[in-house]
PDB file of C-alpha atoms in Angstrom:
ATOM      1  CA  GLN A   8      28.688 152.932  -0.752  1.00 93.00           C
ATOM      2  CA  VAL A   9      29.989 156.098  -2.378  1.00 96.00           C
ATOM      3  CA  GLN A  10      32.632 157.976  -0.432  1.00 98.00           C
ATOM      4  CA  LEU A  11      34.704 161.029  -1.251  1.00 98.00           C
ATOM      5  CA  GLN A  12      37.765 162.185   0.647  1.00 98.00           C
ATOM      6  CA  GLU A  13      39.635 165.442   0.190  1.00 98.00           C
ATOM      7  CA  SER A  14      43.379 165.648   0.782  1.00 98.00           C
ATOM      8  CA  GLY A  15      45.955 168.377   0.548  1.00 97.00           C
ATOM      9  CA  PRO A  16      47.803 171.001   2.561  1.00 96.00           C
ATOM     10  CA  GLY A  17      45.890 172.940   5.178  1.00 95.00           C
ATOM     11  CA  LEU A  18      48.068 176.026   4.884  1.00 98.00           C
ATOM     12  CA  VAL A  19      49.079 177.804   1.694  1.00 98.00           C
ATOM     13  CA  LYS A  20      51.065 181.015   1.347  1.00 98.00           C
ATOM     14  CA  PRO A  21      49.677 183.970  -0.610  1.00 98.00           C
ATOM     15  CA  SER A  22      50.470 183.911  -4.340  1.00 98.00           C
ATOM     16  CA  GLN A  23      51.068 180.151  -4.289  1.00 98.00           C
ATOM     17  CA  THR A  24      48.908 177.466  -5.910  1.00 98.00           C
ATOM     18  CA  LEU A  25      46.464 175.505  -3.810  1.00 98.00           C
ATOM     19  CA  SER A  26      46.216 171.859  -4.837  1.00 98.00           C
ATOM     20  CA  LEU A  27      43.634 169.435  -3.466  1.00 98.00           C
ATOM     21  CA  THR A  28      42.829 165.872  -4.439  1.00 98.00           C
ATOM     22  CA  CYS A  29      39.524 164.056  -4.074  1.00 98.00           C
ATOM     23  CA  THR A  30      39.683 160.274  -3.845  1.00 98.00           C
ATOM     24  CA  VAL A  31      36.437 158.576  -4.761  1.00 98.00           C
ATOM     25  CA  SER A  32      35.424 155.072  -3.734  1.00 98.00           C
ATOM     26  CA  GLY A  33      32.344 153.020  -4.436  1.00 97.00           C
ATOM     27  CA  VAL A  34      31.833 154.331  -7.972  1.00 96.00           C
ATOM     28  CA  SER A  35      33.989 155.092 -10.967  1.00 97.00           C
ATOM     29  CA  ILE A  36      34.408 158.767 -11.837  1.00 97.00           C
ATOM     30  CA  THR A  37      33.872 157.773 -15.468  1.00 96.00           C
ATOM     31  CA  THR A  38      30.383 156.435 -14.770  1.00 94.00           C
ATOM     32  CA  LEU A  39      27.913 157.793 -17.296  1.00 92.00           C
ATOM     33  CA  SER A  40      26.225 161.091 -16.375  1.00 92.00           C
ATOM     34  CA  TYR A  41      28.117 161.698 -13.144  1.00 95.00           C
ATOM     35  CA  TYR A  42      29.650 165.101 -12.434  1.00 97.00           C
ATOM     36  CA  TRP A  43      32.453 165.712  -9.942  1.00 98.00           C
ATOM     37  CA  THR A  44      32.597 169.094  -8.335  1.00 98.00           C
ATOM     38  CA  TRP A  45      34.623 171.332  -6.067  1.00 98.00           C
ATOM     39  CA  ILE A  46      32.731 173.589  -3.671  1.00 98.00           C
ATOM     40  CA  ARG A  47      34.043 175.894  -0.979  1.00 98.00           C
ATOM     41  CA  GLN A  48      32.670 177.776   1.991  1.00 98.00           C
ATOM     42  CA  PRO A  49      34.579 180.788   3.287  1.00 98.00           C
ATOM     43  CA  PRO A  50      34.141 181.594   6.970  1.00 97.00           C
ATOM     44  CA  GLY A  51      30.778 183.204   7.630  1.00 97.00           C
ATOM     45  CA  LYS A  52      29.649 182.833   4.013  1.00 97.00           C
ATOM     46  CA  GLY A  53      27.609 180.412   1.923  1.00 97.00           C
ATOM     47  CA  LEU A  54      28.657 177.608  -0.354  1.00 97.00           C
ATOM     48  CA  GLU A  55      30.374 178.578  -3.601  1.00 98.00           C
ATOM     49  CA  TRP A  56      30.548 176.393  -6.685  1.00 98.00           C
ATOM     50  CA  MET A  57      34.088 176.425  -8.070  1.00 98.00           C
ATOM     51  CA  GLY A  58      34.081 173.972 -10.924  1.00 98.00           C
ATOM     52  CA  THR A  59      33.132 170.548 -12.218  1.00 98.00           C
ATOM     53  CA  ILE A  60      34.664 167.779 -14.248  1.00 98.00           C
ATOM     54  CA  ALA A  61      32.259 165.522 -16.077  1.00 98.00           C
ATOM     55  CA  TYR A  62      32.360 161.744 -16.496  1.00 97.00           C
ATOM     56  CA  ILE A  63      33.785 162.269 -19.969  1.00 97.00           C
ATOM     57  CA  GLY A  64      36.459 164.669 -18.733  1.00 97.00           C
ATOM     58  CA  SER A  65      35.000 167.963 -19.877  1.00 97.00           C
ATOM     59  CA  THR A  66      35.398 170.815 -17.406  1.00 98.00           C
ATOM     60  CA  TYR A  67      33.247 173.720 -16.275  1.00 98.00           C
ATOM     61  CA  TYR A  68      34.404 176.643 -14.149  1.00 98.00           C
ATOM     62  CA  SER A  69      32.850 179.454 -12.169  1.00 98.00           C
ATOM     63  CA  PRO A  70      33.295 182.648 -14.199  1.00 97.00           C
ATOM     64  CA  SER A  71      34.663 184.434 -11.161  1.00 96.00           C
ATOM     65  CA  LEU A  72      37.372 181.810 -10.642  1.00 97.00           C
ATOM     66  CA  LYS A  73      37.971 180.556 -14.167  1.00 96.00           C
ATOM     67  CA  SER A  74      41.241 182.393 -14.706  1.00 97.00           C
ATOM     68  CA  ARG A  75      42.776 180.773 -11.618  1.00 98.00           C
ATOM     69  CA  THR A  76      41.155 177.327 -11.537  1.00 98.00           C
ATOM     70  CA  SER A  77      42.002 174.003 -13.104  1.00 98.00           C
ATOM     71  CA  ILE A  78      40.332 170.656 -12.479  1.00 98.00           C
ATOM     72  CA  SER A  79      41.838 167.420 -13.747  1.00 98.00           C
ATOM     73  CA  ARG A  80      41.456 163.733 -13.089  1.00 98.00           C
ATOM     74  CA  ASP A  81      43.399 160.484 -12.805  1.00 98.00           C
ATOM     75  CA  THR A  82      41.032 157.728 -13.798  1.00 97.00           C
ATOM     76  CA  SER A  83      43.542 155.022 -12.852  1.00 97.00           C
ATOM     77  CA  LYS A  84      43.382 156.239  -9.251  1.00 98.00           C
ATOM     78  CA  ASN A  85      39.728 157.302  -9.360  1.00 98.00           C
ATOM     79  CA  GLN A  86      40.731 160.797  -8.262  1.00 98.00           C
ATOM     80  CA  PHE A  87      40.107 164.326  -9.386  1.00 98.00           C
ATOM     81  CA  THR A  88      42.180 167.351  -8.474  1.00 98.00           C
ATOM     82  CA  LEU A  89      41.655 171.070  -7.945  1.00 98.00           C
ATOM     83  CA  GLN A  90      44.346 173.636  -8.555  1.00 98.00           C
ATOM     84  CA  LEU A  91      43.725 177.270  -7.611  1.00 98.00           C
ATOM     85  CA  SER A  92      46.533 179.642  -8.469  1.00 98.00           C
ATOM     86  CA  SER A  93      47.586 183.010  -7.061  1.00 98.00           C
ATOM     87  CA  VAL A  94      45.721 182.484  -3.812  1.00 98.00           C
ATOM     88  CA  THR A  95      44.975 185.302  -1.387  1.00 98.00           C
ATOM     89  CA  PRO A  96      43.602 185.262   2.166  1.00 97.00           C
ATOM     90  CA  GLU A  97      40.128 185.572   0.581  1.00 97.00           C
ATOM     91  CA  ASP A  98      40.571 181.979  -0.635  1.00 98.00           C
ATOM     92  CA  THR A  99      40.594 180.742   2.953  1.00 98.00           C
ATOM     93  CA  ALA A 100      37.686 178.311   3.199  1.00 98.00           C
ATOM     94  CA  VAL A 101      36.540 174.784   3.807  1.00 98.00           C
ATOM     95  CA  TYR A 102      36.875 172.983   0.488  1.00 98.00           C
ATOM     96  CA  TYR A 103      34.589 170.114  -0.432  1.00 98.00           C
ATOM     97  CA  CYS A 104      34.542 167.657  -3.269  1.00 98.00           C
ATOM     98  CA  ALA A 105      31.211 166.262  -4.294  1.00 98.00           C
ATOM     99  CA  ARG A 106      29.276 164.271  -6.813  1.00 97.00           C
ATOM    100  CA  SER A 107      26.731 166.670  -8.206  1.00 96.00           C
ATOM    101  CA  PRO A 108      23.715 166.334 -10.497  1.00 94.00           C
ATOM    102  CA  ARG A 109      25.083 168.841 -13.022  1.00 95.00           C
ATOM    103  CA  PRO A 110      27.699 171.576 -13.390  1.00 96.00           C
ATOM    104  CA  GLY A 111      27.127 174.980 -11.866  1.00 95.00           C
ATOM    105  CA  THR A 112      25.415 173.951  -8.669  1.00 95.00           C
ATOM    106  CA  THR A 113      26.271 173.421  -5.030  1.00 95.00           C
ATOM    107  CA  ASP A 114      23.670 170.642  -4.867  1.00 95.00           C
ATOM    108  CA  PHE A 115      25.201 167.222  -4.390  1.00 95.00           C
ATOM    109  CA  HIS A 116      24.414 163.542  -4.120  1.00 95.00           C
ATOM    110  CA  TYR A 117      27.494 162.793  -2.054  1.00 97.00           C
ATOM    111  CA  ARG A 118      30.082 165.068  -0.513  1.00 98.00           C
ATOM    112  CA  GLY A 119      33.369 164.679   1.310  1.00 98.00           C
ATOM    113  CA  GLN A 120      33.753 165.842   4.878  1.00 98.00           C
ATOM    114  CA  GLY A 121      35.642 168.924   3.733  1.00 98.00           C
ATOM    115  CA  THR A 122      39.136 170.181   4.355  1.00 98.00           C
ATOM    116  CA  GLN A 123      40.105 173.517   5.861  1.00 98.00           C
ATOM    117  CA  VAL A 124      42.529 175.532   3.785  1.00 98.00           C
ATOM    118  CA  THR A 125      44.017 178.698   5.224  1.00 98.00           C
ATOM    119  CA  VAL A 126      45.928 181.179   3.096  1.00 98.00           C
ATOM    120  CA  SER A 127      48.421 183.008   5.239  1.00 97.00           C
ATOM    121  CA  SER A 128      52.058 183.943   5.266  1.00 95.00           C
TER     122      SER A 128
END
């Protein structure tokens, strides 16, 4: 059974870096042809694809967020991590990690329950 669980602080101050970790169980993140993705949903808005790290470690980022986003992984812990720098209140959202069929999509095979992140001083 594949499960994903997001973890990280629920409150981040403006200009700081948001860091979230996704712990995956039931499948290795290095499994061939699997893509691991961060998605967010601001209040009252739709899902937004942020970025993806592939099974081989290559990364893909949303053009609108690329300058502030970094996704990495720890294969020994079966985790992947999102870092979003210079956050503003507009980055307030529910953040999800997911296993997706390809980069650049909010479609998913499995998704975590999501974690609320609020950017506020």
